Tab-separated table of C-alpha atoms in Angstrom:
chain	number	residue	atom	x	y	z
A	1	UNK	CA	-213.316	35.772	26.211
A	2	UNK	CA	-211.944	35.090	28.862
A	3	UNK	CA	-207.834	34.061	27.652
A	4	UNK	CA	-206.735	31.505	28.284
A	5	UNK	CA	-207.219	29.836	32.133
A	6	UNK	CA	-205.312	28.309	34.786
A	7	UNK	CA	-205.492	26.776	38.474
A	8	UNK	CA	-204.330	27.098	40.825
A	9	UNK	CA	-201.386	30.605	39.954
A	10	UNK	CA	-199.811	29.267	43.228
A	11	UNK	CA	-198.498	25.818	44.807
A	12	UNK	CA	-196.912	24.859	48.031
A	13	UNK	CA	-196.126	20.846	48.303
A	14	UNK	CA	-194.797	18.474	50.172
A	15	UNK	CA	-191.586	16.154	48.214
A	16	UNK	CA	-193.471	13.658	47.841
A	17	UNK	CA	-197.511	14.945	47.461
A	18	UNK	CA	-199.019	14.392	43.898
A	19	UNK	CA	-199.957	18.233	42.207
A	20	UNK	CA	-201.704	18.816	39.549
A	21	UNK	CA	-202.406	21.463	37.642
A	22	UNK	CA	-205.560	22.648	35.055
A	23	UNK	CA	-205.748	24.934	32.267
A	24	UNK	CA	-209.164	25.729	30.024
A	25	UNK	CA	-207.720	26.742	27.059
A	26	UNK	CA	-209.983	29.407	25.044
A	27	UNK	CA	-213.395	28.267	23.019
A	28	UNK	CA	-212.700	27.383	19.733
A	29	UNK	CA	-208.879	26.242	19.184
A	30	UNK	CA	-207.128	22.990	19.057
A	31	UNK	CA	-203.575	22.779	20.248
A	32	UNK	CA	-202.983	23.204	23.480
A	33	UNK	CA	-199.245	23.407	25.010
A	34	UNK	CA	-197.480	22.906	27.971
A	35	UNK	CA	-194.694	24.229	28.826
A	36	UNK	CA	-191.813	25.044	32.142
A	37	UNK	CA	-189.833	28.183	32.662
A	38	UNK	CA	-186.524	27.646	35.497
A	39	UNK	CA	-184.452	30.522	35.059
A	40	UNK	CA	-181.550	27.885	34.562
A	41	UNK	CA	-183.417	26.261	31.813
A	42	UNK	CA	-186.031	28.785	30.714
A	43	UNK	CA	-188.984	27.705	28.432
A	44	UNK	CA	-188.800	24.372	27.915
A	45	UNK	CA	-192.272	22.725	25.875
A	46	UNK	CA	-193.218	20.208	28.360
A	47	UNK	CA	-196.363	17.916	26.197
A	48	UNK	CA	-198.357	19.667	23.459
A	49	UNK	CA	-201.694	18.184	21.890
A	50	UNK	CA	-203.288	18.767	18.651
A	51	UNK	CA	-207.776	17.926	18.729
A	52	UNK	CA	-207.059	17.128	22.499
A	53	UNK	CA	-204.291	14.496	21.274
A	54	UNK	CA	-200.833	14.430	22.407
A	55	UNK	CA	-198.640	15.095	18.709
A	56	UNK	CA	-195.800	15.676	20.983
A	57	UNK	CA	-195.104	15.057	24.526
A	58	UNK	CA	-190.627	15.015	23.932
A	59	UNK	CA	-190.124	17.539	26.159
A	60	UNK	CA	-192.312	15.951	29.586
A	61	UNK	CA	-189.286	15.395	31.654
A	62	UNK	CA	-189.655	11.273	33.047
A	63	UNK	CA	-192.713	9.386	34.295
A	64	UNK	CA	-193.362	11.246	37.227
A	65	UNK	CA	-195.182	13.477	33.960
A	66	UNK	CA	-198.426	13.126	33.318
A	67	UNK	CA	-200.725	15.525	31.026
A	68	UNK	CA	-204.619	14.410	29.823
A	69	UNK	CA	-206.745	16.201	27.543
A	70	UNK	CA	-209.986	14.219	27.497
A	71	UNK	CA	-211.538	17.011	26.111
A	72	UNK	CA	-211.207	20.358	24.072
A	73	UNK	CA	-212.069	22.453	26.839
A	74	UNK	CA	-209.463	20.818	30.004
A	75	UNK	CA	-206.195	19.897	29.976
A	76	UNK	CA	-204.678	18.781	33.558
A	77	UNK	CA	-200.921	18.514	34.483
A	78	UNK	CA	-200.337	15.814	36.773
A	79	UNK	CA	-196.865	15.983	38.413
A	80	UNK	CA	-196.455	12.430	40.709
A	81	UNK	CA	-194.536	12.351	43.517
A	82	UNK	CA	-193.025	15.874	43.317
A	83	UNK	CA	-189.373	16.537	43.902
A	84	UNK	CA	-188.106	19.650	44.225
A	85	UNK	CA	-186.352	20.134	41.164
A	86	UNK	CA	-189.703	20.020	39.452
A	87	UNK	CA	-190.597	24.016	41.449
A	88	UNK	CA	-191.604	26.363	38.188
A	89	UNK	CA	-193.795	28.336	36.596
A	90	UNK	CA	-195.978	26.054	34.774
A	91	UNK	CA	-197.860	27.722	31.267
A	92	UNK	CA	-200.287	26.583	29.388
A	93	UNK	CA	-200.735	28.198	26.307
A	94	UNK	CA	-203.286	27.418	22.935
A	95	UNK	CA	-203.526	28.828	19.448
A	96	UNK	CA	-206.091	28.368	17.069
A	97	UNK	CA	-204.644	26.227	15.568
A	98	UNK	CA	-200.234	24.850	15.263
A	99	UNK	CA	-198.990	27.276	13.068
A	100	UNK	CA	-200.761	30.056	14.651
A	101	UNK	CA	-200.171	32.251	17.759
A	102	UNK	CA	-200.346	31.268	21.082
A	103	UNK	CA	-202.034	32.617	23.573
A	104	UNK	CA	-200.714	32.326	27.656
A	105	UNK	CA	-202.392	31.542	30.171
A	106	UNK	CA	-201.264	33.139	33.846
A	107	UNK	CA	-199.008	30.802	34.634
A	108	UNK	CA	-199.299	28.691	38.164
A	109	UNK	CA	-196.663	29.315	40.638
A	110	UNK	CA	-194.804	25.873	41.515
A	111	UNK	CA	-193.211	25.263	44.845
A	112	UNK	CA	-191.648	21.725	46.328
A	113	UNK	CA	-190.017	21.219	49.769
B	1	UNK	CA	-184.793	19.296	17.240
B	2	UNK	CA	-184.055	22.778	16.077
B	3	UNK	CA	-181.091	25.082	17.986
B	4	UNK	CA	-182.538	28.592	18.729
B	5	UNK	CA	-180.166	30.884	19.962
B	6	UNK	CA	-180.945	34.958	21.183
B	7	UNK	CA	-177.998	37.312	20.663
B	8	UNK	CA	-177.809	39.155	22.630
B	9	UNK	CA	-178.963	37.641	26.145
B	10	UNK	CA	-178.913	40.932	28.242
B	11	UNK	CA	-179.163	44.808	26.545
B	12	UNK	CA	-178.999	48.228	27.931
B	13	UNK	CA	-180.088	51.162	25.720
B	14	UNK	CA	-180.722	54.842	26.548
B	15	UNK	CA	-184.796	55.835	26.610
B	16	UNK	CA	-185.007	56.906	22.941
B	17	UNK	CA	-182.482	54.858	20.833
B	18	UNK	CA	-183.156	51.153	19.460
B	19	UNK	CA	-182.910	48.046	20.551
B	20	UNK	CA	-181.978	45.189	18.357
B	21	UNK	CA	-182.209	41.370	18.972
B	22	UNK	CA	-181.001	38.551	16.719
B	23	UNK	CA	-182.591	35.324	16.255
B	24	UNK	CA	-180.712	32.426	14.653
B	25	UNK	CA	-181.823	29.392	13.821
B	26	UNK	CA	-180.935	25.636	11.699
B	27	UNK	CA	-183.913	23.975	10.717
B	28	UNK	CA	-184.691	25.593	7.328
B	29	UNK	CA	-187.284	25.389	6.485
B	30	UNK	CA	-188.959	26.977	9.594
B	31	UNK	CA	-192.028	28.771	8.114
B	32	UNK	CA	-193.015	31.137	11.374
B	33	UNK	CA	-190.956	33.110	12.869
B	34	UNK	CA	-192.944	35.058	16.588
B	35	UNK	CA	-191.353	37.359	18.846
B	36	UNK	CA	-193.433	37.422	22.115
B	37	UNK	CA	-192.404	39.767	25.405
B	38	UNK	CA	-192.253	38.063	29.292
B	39	UNK	CA	-192.716	41.871	31.334
B	40	UNK	CA	-191.526	40.357	35.107
B	41	UNK	CA	-193.694	37.873	36.791
B	42	UNK	CA	-196.771	37.803	33.111
B	43	UNK	CA	-197.372	35.042	30.759
B	44	UNK	CA	-195.253	35.265	27.494
B	45	UNK	CA	-197.120	38.110	24.557
B	46	UNK	CA	-197.197	38.051	20.681
B	47	UNK	CA	-195.970	41.349	20.446
B	48	UNK	CA	-195.579	40.238	16.345
B	49	UNK	CA	-194.719	37.519	13.878
B	50	UNK	CA	-193.927	36.869	10.694
B	51	UNK	CA	-193.661	33.729	7.745
B	52	UNK	CA	-191.142	33.378	5.496
B	53	UNK	CA	-192.671	34.972	2.518
B	54	UNK	CA	-192.151	38.314	4.136
B	55	UNK	CA	-188.754	39.778	4.160
B	56	UNK	CA	-189.571	42.807	6.705
B	57	UNK	CA	-192.971	43.417	8.671
B	58	UNK	CA	-193.874	46.208	10.964
B	59	UNK	CA	-196.127	47.787	13.346
B	60	UNK	CA	-195.788	51.376	15.033
B	61	UNK	CA	-192.418	51.152	16.493
B	62	UNK	CA	-191.910	47.689	16.156
B	63	UNK	CA	-190.057	45.547	12.939
B	64	UNK	CA	-189.044	42.172	12.259
B	65	UNK	CA	-186.321	40.754	9.462
B	66	UNK	CA	-185.861	37.489	8.777
B	67	UNK	CA	-182.753	35.373	6.290
B	68	UNK	CA	-184.281	32.746	5.583
B	69	UNK	CA	-180.883	32.029	3.517
B	70	UNK	CA	-178.953	33.025	6.863
B	71	UNK	CA	-181.350	31.419	8.457
B	72	UNK	CA	-181.804	34.557	11.388
B	73	UNK	CA	-184.436	37.253	12.062
B	74	UNK	CA	-184.622	40.328	14.008
B	75	UNK	CA	-186.686	42.746	16.511
B	76	UNK	CA	-186.305	45.434	15.872
B	77	UNK	CA	-187.975	48.461	18.411
B	78	UNK	CA	-187.120	52.229	17.354
B	79	UNK	CA	-188.128	55.463	20.390
B	80	UNK	CA	-187.930	53.360	23.050
B	81	UNK	CA	-189.541	54.032	26.276
B	82	UNK	CA	-189.512	52.288	29.878
B	83	UNK	CA	-192.049	50.226	29.501
B	84	UNK	CA	-190.345	48.233	26.606
B	85	UNK	CA	-188.462	46.837	29.209
B	86	UNK	CA	-189.003	43.445	29.423
B	87	UNK	CA	-187.664	39.717	28.738
B	88	UNK	CA	-188.234	39.017	24.205
B	89	UNK	CA	-187.857	35.853	22.806
B	90	UNK	CA	-187.636	33.590	19.792
B	91	UNK	CA	-190.038	30.760	18.406
B	92	UNK	CA	-189.437	29.873	14.795
B	93	UNK	CA	-191.871	27.142	14.147
B	94	UNK	CA	-190.157	24.060	12.418
B	95	UNK	CA	-191.372	22.027	10.196
B	96	UNK	CA	-192.577	19.145	12.965
B	97	UNK	CA	-194.566	21.724	13.744
B	98	UNK	CA	-192.740	22.945	16.820
B	99	UNK	CA	-192.268	26.394	18.898
B	100	UNK	CA	-188.490	26.142	20.398
B	101	UNK	CA	-187.835	29.339	22.173
B	102	UNK	CA	-185.511	30.789	22.578
B	103	UNK	CA	-183.527	31.252	25.773
B	104	UNK	CA	-184.130	35.328	25.483
B	105	UNK	CA	-183.327	38.569	26.355
B	106	UNK	CA	-183.286	41.167	29.525
B	107	UNK	CA	-184.301	44.545	28.075
B	108	UNK	CA	-183.354	47.481	29.939
B	109	UNK	CA	-184.300	50.689	29.407
B	110	UNK	CA	-183.285	53.570	31.582
B	111	UNK	CA	-184.982	56.366	31.793
């Protein structure tokens, strides 16, 4: 298995632009998680899905952030409009179920100028 | 939500010595306790985990101990090597099936 796949790996954009991050979980995994990592705030859970349904989005910072999981093999995290404070590494992770090991993707390094 | 704390936040040890990192949590019903290792510029990866029905688990130089009464679990690394240098995160899972990552411990193993 290729593991969790994320794209793009790096993204540089200007403030106000829309940013879309993509994730393909490991086949057969039922749970998918989106995290944001910064030096100041550490690793923060933004949202997680179970069987394609959003279970907890309390970590989503504000209305500029949205996440979807239209099917079991694909999820997106969208930021619109982006701001410099959104600069971070965004990780997607998947697990066989909610009470199992999480497997992280390589991350997307986002820089908003 | 869960209150998770890790201590220490930074740790330096001589190669060959042992390292211990402690994680405290607040939800007494938490039932799954993993430790993740994140090398510089890379993704977090699970190194060891323990469930609430056991007190200790070992995997070669790495062990995890759990004290449910006191609500803490610890990562033990023996015979440390330079490649153990990384940031380590605990991520206890609470009854809401949520993972809360600790703030991380930066371990440096000095050759």
